[in-house]
Short mmCIF file of C-alpha atoms (C1' of nucleotides) in Angstrom, two decimals:
data_model
loop_
_atom_site.label_atom_id
_atom_site.label_comp_id
_atom_site.label_asym_id
_atom_site.label_seq_id
_atom_site.Cartn_x
_atom_site.Cartn_y
_atom_site.Cartn_z
CA MET A 1169 18.59 -16.07 -36.86
CA PRO A 1170 18.70 -12.27 -36.40
CA ASP A 1171 17.44 -10.21 -39.31
CA THR A 1172 20.34 -8.06 -40.44
CA THR A 1173 18.37 -6.58 -43.36
CA GLU A 1174 16.56 -4.37 -40.81
CA GLN A 1175 18.08 -0.95 -41.33
CA SER A 1176 15.27 1.28 -42.59
CA ALA A 1177 14.19 1.98 -39.00
CA PRO A 1178 15.95 5.06 -37.62
CA ARG A 1179 17.73 3.12 -34.92
CA ALA A 1180 17.61 -0.62 -35.01
CA LYS A 1181 21.28 -0.43 -34.09
CA ARG A 1182 22.04 0.17 -30.49
CA PRO A 1183 20.41 2.75 -28.25
CA THR A 1184 22.71 5.24 -26.62
CA ARG A 1185 23.15 5.19 -22.88
CA ALA A 1186 20.81 8.16 -22.47
CA GLN A 1187 18.14 6.57 -24.66
CA ARG A 1188 18.26 3.30 -22.76
CA ARG A 1189 18.07 5.03 -19.40
CA GLU A 1190 15.04 6.97 -20.60
CA GLU A 1191 13.38 3.75 -21.81
CA ILE A 1192 14.04 2.09 -18.46
CA LEU A 1193 12.72 5.07 -16.53
CA ALA A 1194 9.51 5.04 -18.57
CA ALA A 1195 9.13 1.31 -18.03
CA ALA A 1196 9.82 1.65 -14.30
CA THR A 1197 7.18 4.36 -14.05
CA ARG A 1198 4.65 1.99 -15.58
CA VAL A 1199 5.68 -0.96 -13.42
CA PHE A 1200 5.89 0.89 -10.11
CA GLY A 1201 2.62 2.54 -11.06
CA SER A 1202 0.68 -0.61 -11.72
CA LYS A 1203 2.25 -2.80 -9.04
CA GLY A 1204 3.83 -0.46 -6.53
CA TYR A 1205 7.49 -0.21 -5.66
CA HIS A 1206 7.81 -3.30 -3.48
CA GLN A 1207 5.66 -5.55 -5.63
CA GLY A 1208 7.02 -4.28 -8.92
CA SER A 1209 10.27 -6.13 -9.65
CA LEU A 1210 13.34 -5.29 -11.65
CA VAL A 1211 12.53 -8.29 -13.83
CA ASP A 1212 9.21 -6.67 -14.75
CA VAL A 1213 10.94 -3.43 -15.63
CA ALA A 1214 13.66 -5.16 -17.63
CA ALA A 1215 11.17 -7.26 -19.58
CA GLN A 1216 9.40 -4.15 -20.82
CA VAL A 1217 12.66 -2.86 -22.29
CA GLY A 1218 13.62 -6.27 -23.65
CA ILE A 1219 16.66 -6.87 -21.47
CA THR A 1220 17.41 -8.76 -18.25
CA HIS A 1221 17.15 -7.35 -14.77
CA ALA A 1222 20.92 -7.31 -14.49
CA GLY A 1223 20.95 -4.93 -17.45
CA VAL A 1224 18.76 -2.53 -15.52
CA LEU A 1225 21.10 -2.73 -12.54
CA HIS A 1226 23.99 -2.01 -14.86
CA HIS A 1227 22.41 1.39 -15.59
CA PHE A 1228 21.02 2.27 -12.17
CA GLY A 1229 23.02 0.35 -9.59
CA SER A 1230 20.15 -0.54 -7.30
CA LYS A 1231 16.38 -0.59 -7.13
CA ASP A 1232 16.34 2.29 -4.68
CA LYS A 1233 18.39 4.47 -6.99
CA LEU A 1234 16.09 3.57 -9.87
CA LEU A 1235 13.09 4.72 -7.84
CA TRP A 1236 14.81 7.97 -7.04
CA GLU A 1237 15.51 8.66 -10.69
CA VAL A 1238 11.93 7.74 -11.62
CA LEU A 1239 10.64 10.36 -9.20
CA GLU A 1240 13.03 13.00 -10.53
CA TYR A 1241 12.10 11.97 -14.08
CA ARG A 1242 8.42 12.53 -13.29
CA ASP A 1243 9.17 15.99 -11.99
CA ARG A 1244 11.15 16.77 -15.11
CA VAL A 1245 8.31 15.66 -17.40
CA ASP A 1246 5.77 17.64 -15.39
CA VAL A 1247 7.82 20.80 -15.65
CA GLN A 1248 8.33 20.18 -19.36
CA ASP A 1249 4.57 20.08 -19.89
CA LEU A 1250 4.36 23.49 -18.32
CA GLU A 1251 5.25 25.51 -21.41
CA GLY A 1252 6.20 28.67 -19.53
CA GLN A 1253 8.68 26.46 -17.61
CA HIS A 1254 7.72 28.27 -14.39
CA ILE A 1255 4.94 27.67 -11.88
CA PRO A 1256 2.10 30.16 -12.20
CA GLY A 1257 0.82 32.13 -9.22
CA GLY A 1258 -2.49 33.56 -8.05
CA MET A 1259 -5.60 32.41 -9.85
CA ASP A 1260 -3.49 30.98 -12.68
CA LEU A 1261 -2.18 28.34 -10.31
CA PHE A 1262 -5.66 27.07 -9.51
CA ARG A 1263 -6.57 27.12 -13.20
CA HIS A 1264 -3.47 25.04 -13.77
CA LEU A 1265 -4.46 22.57 -11.05
CA VAL A 1266 -7.90 22.00 -12.58
CA THR A 1267 -6.37 21.67 -16.03
CA THR A 1268 -3.97 19.09 -14.68
CA ALA A 1269 -6.87 17.16 -13.17
CA ARG A 1270 -8.63 17.17 -16.53
CA GLN A 1271 -5.49 15.93 -18.27
CA ASN A 1272 -4.95 13.32 -15.58
CA ALA A 1273 -8.35 11.78 -16.35
CA GLY A 1274 -6.75 10.75 -19.63
CA ARG A 1275 -3.55 9.25 -18.28
CA ARG A 1276 -4.46 6.68 -15.72
CA GLY A 1277 -0.96 5.24 -15.51
CA ILE A 1278 0.66 8.38 -14.17
CA VAL A 1279 -2.11 8.94 -11.67
CA GLN A 1280 -1.86 5.36 -10.49
CA ALA A 1281 1.90 5.58 -10.11
CA TYR A 1282 1.57 8.70 -8.03
CA ALA A 1283 -1.21 7.28 -5.86
CA VAL A 1284 0.54 3.98 -5.20
CA LEU A 1285 3.88 5.54 -4.37
CA THR A 1286 2.32 8.15 -2.14
CA GLY A 1287 0.37 5.51 -0.23
CA GLU A 1288 3.37 3.22 0.07
CA SER A 1289 5.56 6.07 1.20
CA VAL A 1290 3.85 6.31 4.59
CA THR A 1291 5.24 2.87 5.49
CA ASP A 1292 8.21 2.85 7.85
CA GLY A 1293 11.50 3.61 6.17
CA HIS A 1294 10.17 3.71 2.62
CA PRO A 1295 12.76 5.06 0.16
CA ALA A 1296 10.25 7.52 -1.32
CA SER A 1297 8.91 8.98 1.90
CA THR A 1298 11.23 11.97 2.05
CA TRP A 1299 10.54 12.74 -1.60
CA VAL A 1300 6.79 12.66 -1.11
CA ALA A 1301 6.96 14.67 2.11
CA GLU A 1302 9.07 17.33 0.45
CA ARG A 1303 6.77 17.40 -2.55
CA PHE A 1304 3.82 18.03 -0.25
CA ALA A 1305 5.73 20.76 1.56
CA VAL A 1306 6.64 22.54 -1.67
CA LEU A 1307 3.08 22.32 -2.99
CA ARG A 1308 1.67 23.65 0.27
CA GLY A 1309 4.08 26.56 0.04
CA GLU A 1310 3.16 27.44 -3.54
CA ILE A 1311 -0.58 27.08 -3.06
CA SER A 1312 -0.71 28.99 0.22
CA GLN A 1313 1.24 31.76 -1.50
CA ALA A 1314 -1.31 31.86 -4.31
CA VAL A 1315 -4.10 32.03 -1.72
CA ARG A 1316 -2.39 35.00 -0.09
CA GLU A 1317 -2.12 36.70 -3.48
CA LEU A 1318 -5.83 36.24 -4.10
CA ALA A 1319 -6.62 37.59 -0.64
CA ASP A 1320 -4.47 40.66 -1.28
CA GLU A 1321 -6.17 41.27 -4.64
CA ARG A 1322 -9.52 41.30 -2.85
CA SER A 1323 -8.24 43.19 0.19
CA VAL A 1324 -9.15 40.35 2.49
CA THR A 1325 -7.19 39.77 5.68
CA LEU A 1326 -6.92 36.09 6.45
CA PRO A 1327 -6.63 34.56 9.92
CA GLU A 1328 -3.27 33.16 10.96
CA GLY A 1329 -2.62 29.80 9.32
CA GLU A 1330 -5.63 30.02 7.02
CA PRO A 1331 -3.67 30.00 3.72
CA GLU A 1332 -1.79 26.90 4.85
CA ARG A 1333 -4.98 25.16 5.92
CA ALA A 1334 -6.58 25.94 2.57
CA ALA A 1335 -3.49 24.77 0.70
CA ALA A 1336 -3.41 21.48 2.56
CA ALA A 1337 -7.11 21.00 1.86
CA VAL A 1338 -6.68 21.68 -1.87
CA ILE A 1339 -3.87 19.16 -2.19
CA ALA A 1340 -5.78 16.67 -0.07
CA VAL A 1341 -8.91 16.86 -2.15
CA MET A 1342 -6.96 16.34 -5.37
CA ASP A 1343 -5.17 13.27 -4.03
CA GLY A 1344 -8.27 11.82 -2.45
CA LEU A 1345 -10.36 12.24 -5.56
CA GLN A 1346 -7.68 10.51 -7.59
CA LEU A 1347 -7.92 7.51 -5.27
CA GLN A 1348 -11.68 7.26 -5.62
CA TRP A 1349 -11.48 7.79 -9.36
CA LEU A 1350 -8.86 5.06 -9.79
CA LEU A 1351 -11.02 2.56 -7.94
CA ASP A 1352 -14.25 3.56 -9.67
CA PRO A 1353 -13.90 5.88 -12.67
CA GLU A 1354 -17.67 5.81 -13.31
CA ALA A 1355 -18.49 7.13 -9.85
CA VAL A 1356 -16.27 10.21 -9.87
CA ASP A 1357 -15.79 12.89 -12.52
CA LEU A 1358 -12.20 13.80 -11.73
CA ALA A 1359 -12.07 17.22 -13.39
CA ALA A 1360 -15.53 18.35 -12.31
CA ALA A 1361 -15.15 17.22 -8.71
CA THR A 1362 -11.69 18.76 -8.43
CA GLY A 1363 -12.86 22.09 -9.81
CA PHE A 1364 -15.89 22.10 -7.55
CA ALA A 1365 -13.86 21.29 -4.45
CA ILE A 1366 -11.15 23.89 -5.11
CA GLU A 1367 -13.77 26.57 -5.79
CA SER A 1368 -15.51 25.61 -2.54
CA ILE A 1369 -12.36 25.94 -0.49
CA LEU A 1370 -11.33 29.23 -2.10
CA THR A 1371 -14.82 30.67 -1.72
CA ALA A 1372 -14.92 29.75 1.94
CA THR A 1373 -11.43 31.10 2.53
CA LEU A 1374 -11.86 34.41 0.71
CA GLY A 1375 -15.45 35.01 1.80
CA SER A 1376 -16.75 35.69 -1.70
CA THR A 1377 -17.68 33.40 -4.56
CA VAL A 1378 -14.71 32.23 -6.58
CA ARG A 1379 -15.09 30.77 -10.05
CA ILE A 1380 -12.27 29.11 -11.92
CA THR A 1381 -12.87 29.93 -15.58
CA ASN A 1382 -11.80 27.48 -18.25
CA PRO A 1383 -8.65 28.69 -19.96
CA MET B 1313 8.69 -25.23 35.95
CA PRO B 1314 5.31 -23.71 35.20
CA ASP B 1315 3.78 -21.79 38.07
CA THR B 1316 0.52 -23.53 38.88
CA THR B 1317 -0.23 -21.15 41.75
CA GLU B 1318 -1.05 -18.58 39.07
CA GLN B 1319 -4.80 -18.58 38.98
CA SER B 1320 -5.80 -15.05 39.91
CA ALA B 1321 -5.09 -13.99 36.33
CA PRO B 1322 -7.96 -15.03 34.11
CA ARG B 1323 -5.78 -16.87 31.60
CA ALA B 1324 -2.15 -17.82 32.03
CA LYS B 1325 -3.08 -21.20 30.52
CA ARG B 1326 -4.04 -21.25 26.90
CA PRO B 1327 -5.84 -18.52 25.03
CA THR B 1328 -9.12 -19.52 23.48
CA ARG B 1329 -9.48 -19.61 19.76
CA ALA B 1330 -11.37 -16.31 19.76
CA GLN B 1331 -8.74 -14.62 21.92
CA ARG B 1332 -5.88 -15.79 19.72
CA ARG B 1333 -7.64 -14.71 16.56
CA GLU B 1334 -8.20 -11.30 18.07
CA GLU B 1335 -4.53 -11.05 19.04
CA ILE B 1336 -3.48 -12.01 15.54
CA LEU B 1337 -5.88 -9.55 13.95
CA ALA B 1338 -4.51 -6.75 16.12
CA ALA B 1339 -0.95 -7.75 15.23
CA ALA B 1340 -1.78 -7.97 11.54
CA THR B 1341 -3.34 -4.52 11.66
CA ARG B 1342 -0.10 -3.16 13.09
CA VAL B 1343 2.10 -5.01 10.61
CA PHE B 1344 0.06 -4.27 7.48
CA GLY B 1345 -0.24 -0.72 8.76
CA SER B 1346 3.44 -0.11 9.21
CA LYS B 1347 4.75 -2.15 6.28
CA GLY B 1348 1.82 -2.58 3.92
CA TYR B 1349 0.22 -5.85 2.88
CA HIS B 1350 2.83 -7.05 0.41
CA GLN B 1351 5.83 -6.03 2.46
CA GLY B 1352 4.40 -7.14 5.78
CA SER B 1353 4.95 -10.90 6.14
CA LEU B 1354 3.15 -13.58 8.08
CA VAL B 1355 6.39 -14.10 9.99
CA ASP B 1356 6.18 -10.51 11.20
CA VAL B 1357 2.60 -10.98 12.31
CA ALA B 1358 3.33 -14.30 14.02
CA ALA B 1359 6.34 -12.92 15.86
CA GLN B 1360 4.22 -10.22 17.48
CA VAL B 1361 1.92 -12.90 18.93
CA GLY B 1362 4.80 -15.13 19.90
CA ILE B 1363 4.04 -18.01 17.53
CA THR B 1364 5.27 -19.13 14.12
CA HIS B 1365 3.82 -18.11 10.78
CA ALA B 1366 2.32 -21.56 10.36
CA GLY B 1367 0.35 -20.94 13.52
CA VAL B 1368 -1.17 -17.88 11.94
CA LEU B 1369 -2.10 -19.87 8.86
CA HIS B 1370 -3.70 -22.46 11.13
CA HIS B 1371 -6.16 -19.80 12.25
CA PHE B 1372 -6.72 -17.91 9.00
CA GLY B 1373 -5.90 -20.28 6.16
CA SER B 1374 -4.12 -17.79 3.92
CA LYS B 1375 -2.64 -14.32 3.91
CA ASP B 1376 -5.45 -13.02 1.72
CA LYS B 1377 -8.09 -14.30 4.14
CA LEU B 1378 -6.21 -12.72 7.02
CA LEU B 1379 -6.29 -9.37 5.25
CA TRP B 1380 -10.01 -9.73 4.66
CA GLU B 1381 -10.64 -10.38 8.31
CA VAL B 1382 -8.42 -7.48 9.31
CA LEU B 1383 -10.56 -5.17 7.20
CA GLU B 1384 -13.80 -6.52 8.65
CA TYR B 1385 -12.27 -6.28 12.12
CA ARG B 1386 -11.53 -2.61 11.53
CA ASP B 1387 -15.12 -2.01 10.51
CA ARG B 1388 -16.35 -3.80 13.61
CA VAL B 1389 -14.15 -1.70 15.92
CA ASP B 1390 -15.24 1.50 14.19
CA VAL B 1391 -18.91 0.66 14.60
CA GLN B 1392 -18.29 -0.33 18.23
CA ASP B 1393 -16.90 3.13 18.92
CA LEU B 1394 -20.14 4.55 17.64
CA GLU B 1395 -22.18 4.14 20.83
CA GLY B 1396 -25.56 4.44 19.11
CA GLN B 1397 -24.42 1.53 16.92
CA HIS B 1398 -25.98 3.24 13.87
CA ILE B 1399 -24.61 5.81 11.46
CA PRO B 1400 -25.97 9.30 12.10
CA GLY B 1401 -27.52 11.41 9.35
CA GLY B 1402 -27.76 15.08 8.47
CA MET B 1403 -25.51 17.44 10.38
CA ASP B 1404 -24.76 14.75 12.96
CA LEU B 1405 -22.89 12.79 10.32
CA PHE B 1406 -20.51 15.66 9.61
CA ARG B 1407 -20.03 16.25 13.32
CA HIS B 1408 -19.14 12.59 13.58
CA LEU B 1409 -16.63 12.87 10.73
CA VAL B 1410 -14.81 15.75 12.40
CA THR B 1411 -14.86 13.94 15.73
CA THR B 1412 -13.35 10.90 14.05
CA ALA B 1413 -10.60 13.07 12.55
CA ARG B 1414 -9.83 14.46 16.00
CA GLN B 1415 -9.68 10.96 17.47
CA ASN B 1416 -7.55 9.75 14.56
CA ALA B 1417 -4.88 12.31 15.39
CA GLY B 1418 -4.29 10.20 18.51
CA ARG B 1419 -4.08 6.81 16.84
CA ARG B 1420 -1.50 6.97 14.15
CA GLY B 1421 -1.36 3.23 13.63
CA ILE B 1422 -4.94 2.88 12.46
CA VAL B 1423 -4.66 5.88 10.16
CA GLN B 1424 -1.44 4.52 8.70
CA ALA B 1425 -2.95 1.10 8.09
CA TYR B 1426 -5.89 2.64 6.33
CA ALA B 1427 -3.73 4.93 4.21
CA VAL B 1428 -1.27 2.22 3.19
CA LEU B 1429 -3.94 -0.31 2.29
CA THR B 1430 -5.99 2.23 0.38
CA GLY B 1431 -2.97 3.30 -1.63
CA GLU B 1432 -1.88 -0.27 -2.28
CA SER B 1433 -5.39 -1.25 -3.30
CA VAL B 1434 -5.22 0.72 -6.55
CA THR B 1435 -2.57 -1.70 -7.84
CA ASP B 1436 -3.75 -4.31 -10.31
CA GLY B 1437 -5.48 -7.27 -8.71
CA HIS B 1438 -4.89 -6.24 -5.11
CA PRO B 1439 -6.93 -8.37 -2.67
CA ALA B 1440 -8.24 -5.29 -0.87
CA SER B 1441 -9.32 -3.29 -3.91
CA THR B 1442 -12.94 -4.41 -3.92
CA TRP B 1443 -13.22 -3.77 -0.20
CA VAL B 1444 -11.85 -0.26 -0.52
CA ALA B 1445 -13.98 0.50 -3.58
CA GLU B 1446 -17.12 -0.67 -1.83
CA ARG B 1447 -16.22 1.28 1.28
CA PHE B 1448 -15.90 4.42 -0.82
CA ALA B 1449 -19.22 3.72 -2.50
CA VAL B 1450 -21.03 3.23 0.81
CA LEU B 1451 -19.49 6.37 2.28
CA ARG B 1452 -20.42 8.41 -0.78
CA GLY B 1453 -23.99 7.15 -0.45
CA GLU B 1454 -24.28 8.03 3.22
CA ILE B 1455 -22.66 11.44 2.92
CA SER B 1456 -24.58 12.47 -0.19
CA GLN B 1457 -27.78 11.48 1.62
CA ALA B 1458 -26.80 13.66 4.57
CA VAL B 1459 -26.13 16.54 2.15
CA ARG B 1460 -29.61 16.11 0.67
CA GLU B 1461 -31.11 16.17 4.16
CA LEU B 1462 -29.33 19.43 4.94
CA ALA B 1463 -30.52 20.90 1.64
CA ASP B 1464 -34.10 19.90 2.40
CA GLU B 1465 -33.89 21.44 5.88
CA ARG B 1466 -32.85 24.70 4.29
CA SER B 1467 -35.24 24.40 1.34
CA VAL B 1468 -32.38 24.47 -1.12
CA THR B 1469 -32.70 22.67 -4.44
CA LEU B 1470 -29.40 21.20 -5.52
CA PRO B 1471 -28.25 20.65 -9.10
CA GLU B 1472 -28.15 17.10 -10.42
CA GLY B 1473 -25.13 15.21 -9.08
CA GLU B 1474 -24.18 17.93 -6.62
CA PRO B 1475 -24.67 15.83 -3.44
CA GLU B 1476 -22.50 13.08 -4.90
CA ARG B 1477 -19.81 15.56 -5.93
CA ALA B 1478 -19.80 17.05 -2.45
CA ALA B 1479 -19.69 13.62 -0.83
CA ALA B 1480 -16.72 12.56 -2.94
CA ALA B 1481 -14.95 15.79 -2.07
CA VAL B 1482 -15.53 15.34 1.66
CA ILE B 1483 -14.14 11.81 1.64
CA ALA B 1484 -11.25 12.90 -0.56
CA VAL B 1485 -10.20 15.72 1.68
CA MET B 1486 -10.24 13.47 4.75
CA ASP B 1487 -8.07 10.84 3.07
CA GLY B 1488 -5.72 13.37 1.55
CA LEU B 1489 -5.20 15.22 4.80
CA GLN B 1490 -4.40 11.96 6.54
CA LEU B 1491 -1.63 11.31 4.01
CA GLN B 1492 -0.08 14.72 4.55
CA TRP B 1493 -0.43 14.41 8.30
CA LEU B 1494 1.23 10.99 8.36
CA LEU B 1495 4.22 12.28 6.44
CA ASP B 1496 4.52 15.52 8.41
CA PRO B 1497 2.38 15.77 11.56
CA GLU B 1498 3.78 19.21 12.39
CA ALA B 1499 2.66 20.70 9.11
CA VAL B 1500 -1.00 19.69 9.24
CA ASP B 1501 -3.54 19.97 12.06
CA LEU B 1502 -5.69 17.00 11.16
CA ALA B 1503 -8.84 17.94 13.06
CA ALA B 1504 -8.75 21.64 12.26
CA ALA B 1505 -8.04 21.19 8.57
CA THR B 1506 -10.69 18.50 8.23
CA GLY B 1507 -13.33 20.66 9.93
CA PHE B 1508 -12.39 23.66 7.83
CA ALA B 1509 -12.53 21.72 4.56
CA ILE B 1510 -15.86 20.06 5.28
CA GLU B 1511 -17.40 23.36 6.31
CA SER B 1512 -16.09 24.90 3.10
CA ILE B 1513 -17.60 22.23 0.91
CA LEU B 1514 -20.95 22.29 2.70
CA THR B 1515 -21.10 26.08 2.62
CA ALA B 1516 -20.41 26.13 -1.11
CA THR B 1517 -22.93 23.38 -1.76
CA LEU B 1518 -25.76 24.79 0.32
CA GLY B 1519 -25.13 28.43 -0.51
CA SER B 1520 -25.11 29.60 3.10
CA THR B 1521 -22.50 29.48 5.82
CA VAL B 1522 -22.33 26.13 7.58
CA ARG B 1523 -20.64 25.71 10.93
CA ILE B 1524 -19.97 22.35 12.53
CA THR B 1525 -20.30 22.91 16.25
CA ASN B 1526 -18.24 20.86 18.66
CA PRO B 1527 -20.37 18.20 20.29
"C1'" DC C 680 -13.24 -40.19 38.52
"C1'" DC C 681 -10.73 -41.50 35.16
"C1'" DA C 682 -9.04 -43.68 31.01
"C1'" DC C 683 -9.58 -43.51 26.31
"C1'" DA C 684 -10.86 -41.06 21.94
"C1'" DC C 685 -10.79 -37.17 19.83
"C1'" DT C 686 -9.90 -32.15 18.79
"C1'" DT C 687 -7.33 -28.01 18.98
"C1'" DA C 688 -3.22 -25.34 18.67
"C1'" DC C 689 0.35 -25.22 17.48
"C1'" DT C 690 5.84 -26.51 15.74
"C1'" DT C 691 9.32 -28.14 12.69
"C1'" DA C 692 10.72 -28.97 8.33
"C1'" DC C 693 10.28 -28.47 3.77
"C1'" DT C 694 8.82 -26.91 -1.16
"C1'" DG C 695 8.64 -24.04 -4.94
"C1'" DG C 696 8.83 -19.64 -6.10
"C1'" DT C 697 10.60 -14.84 -6.30
"C1'" DT C 698 13.61 -11.35 -5.05
"C1'" DA C 699 17.88 -7.92 -5.36
"C1'" DG C 700 22.35 -7.94 -6.13
"C1'" DT C 701 27.16 -9.83 -7.86
"C1'" DA C 702 30.65 -11.61 -10.91
"C1'" DA C 703 32.51 -12.85 -15.05
"C1'" DG C 704 32.52 -13.05 -19.70
"C1'" DC C 705 30.82 -12.14 -24.57
"C1'" DC C 706 30.03 -9.14 -28.48
"C1'" DC C 707 29.17 -5.19 -31.17
"C1'" DG C 708 30.44 -0.75 -32.83
"C1'" DC C 709 33.46 2.92 -32.83
"C1'" DG D 655 41.24 -3.62 -30.27
"C1'" DC D 656 38.95 -2.20 -26.65
"C1'" DG D 657 35.36 -0.46 -23.80
"C1'" DG D 658 30.66 -0.05 -22.70
"C1'" DG D 659 26.29 -2.65 -22.79
"C1'" DC D 660 24.65 -6.44 -21.86
"C1'" DT D 661 23.90 -11.66 -20.73
"C1'" DT D 662 24.37 -15.81 -18.25
"C1'" DA D 663 24.96 -17.80 -14.11
"C1'" DC D 664 24.90 -17.57 -9.58
"C1'" DT D 665 23.98 -16.43 -4.42
"C1'" DA D 666 21.65 -15.50 -0.35
"C1'" DA D 667 17.64 -14.06 1.47
"C1'" DC D 668 12.91 -14.23 1.95
"C1'" DC D 669 8.27 -15.50 0.92
"C1'" DA D 670 3.50 -18.16 1.34
"C1'" DG D 671 1.80 -22.39 1.80
"C1'" DT D 672 1.89 -27.61 2.94
"C1'" DA D 673 2.58 -31.74 5.54
"C1'" DA D 674 3.37 -34.23 9.34
"C1'" DG D 675 4.11 -34.64 13.99
"C1'" DT D 676 3.34 -33.35 19.04
"C1'" DA D 677 1.61 -31.76 23.27
"C1'" DA D 678 -2.17 -30.11 25.62
"C1'" DG D 679 -6.75 -29.78 26.25
"C1'" DT D 680 -11.95 -31.62 26.03
"C1'" DG D 681 -15.61 -34.71 26.03
"C1'" DT D 682 -17.45 -39.20 27.14
"C1'" DG D 683 -18.46 -43.96 28.51
"C1'" DG D 684 -17.77 -46.99 32.08
#
DNA sequence: CCACACTTACTTACTGGTTAGTAAGCCCGC
DNA sequence: GCGGGCTTACTAACCAGTAAGTAAGTGTGG
């Protein structure tokens, strides 16, 4: 017997299409994050929203498309968090990276989702592989640009390919630390280790001590 | 009609139990490497050896046990490659790490298997998670010890927790670079970037320039 | 040296479970 | 009253694991 007296809640009625899609995307992020894409099923996702898996397919057509929208959704949320709505450059970028690491230590789910999908994406023909590869490429571009800016500020001439090498190393250390932290949070201080590693790489690249001050 | 004249070849007859198990382990490494553990099926593994999936289960009992043996097999092969049969310490360890990275650039399959399984292992209740976590713990122990040795050699006193932080960063950067390299081999020079990053971290930790000379 | 007993290495066939995706229809709210 | 949101019901594929049978090898007693 459904309770029809329920009407004080703002929307016990029916969620709009946009609301439902958002709910499903959030649920899918959790499911793909905790179980991976292949092991996480549409039934799992649907259950979290309180519908059947066919309902999910009604909104997204296929599991692959759902994954795609989850990834775009994550990007959108990330950009939203960035109040300025634009990616900072120079030293601000590295400050932002360390800040993100500190925030990440408090939201295991997101970190797990990212780690699982990234790992899975190196399998042959994985639907997320191009997304992850492009993401890496964009990040390398932004970070190497920031490294060049810092070098210019300090009038340092860098060897050919050095900014790119440093950028790849910075991204690598962040991802790798997340893996270790997920498997053993006691053993790794995510924020501290990330800050330390990025400072190390920048110091070695620029030839003089670099400190990333807390904003 | 089987050719009984064939006897110059050591075994056209029937492979021994040990031989078959080895074949299956190699096949499973390839399959789990290219498809992941969950997506890679026993049928896939069996097909590569030319038997049925029940034959695989005859030798290994269950898929979980097969994975376990694959991981131990990988360890065994790695140790075999190390001619001294023992893990080096001090600067030799870091030389060994860079050498490994250089070798890895020529064996994509192994790197892929490691990356996929590590990523998958952070999912809830994954059969490989304890193995990966322990592997990380052991590596952190060995590398932080090597860092302490280098510090002693140079009469440097390190802050509390610094060797562990450096060790985690070194492992992280190796894993992270592998991911980027797998997704875009053109964009990342695995050996060069690994050497650069490790040198950076050691230099920052020890306070003086560290170079890892080619053996 | 060979027959008989036994073991090993599988295969075939099946079970129970889970999966993504499809089709058709119901029902609520505008 | 009708259309979008959803369910129920289904399919076809695939999965790990089990059971039972078979052929080929191995060891042994005579």
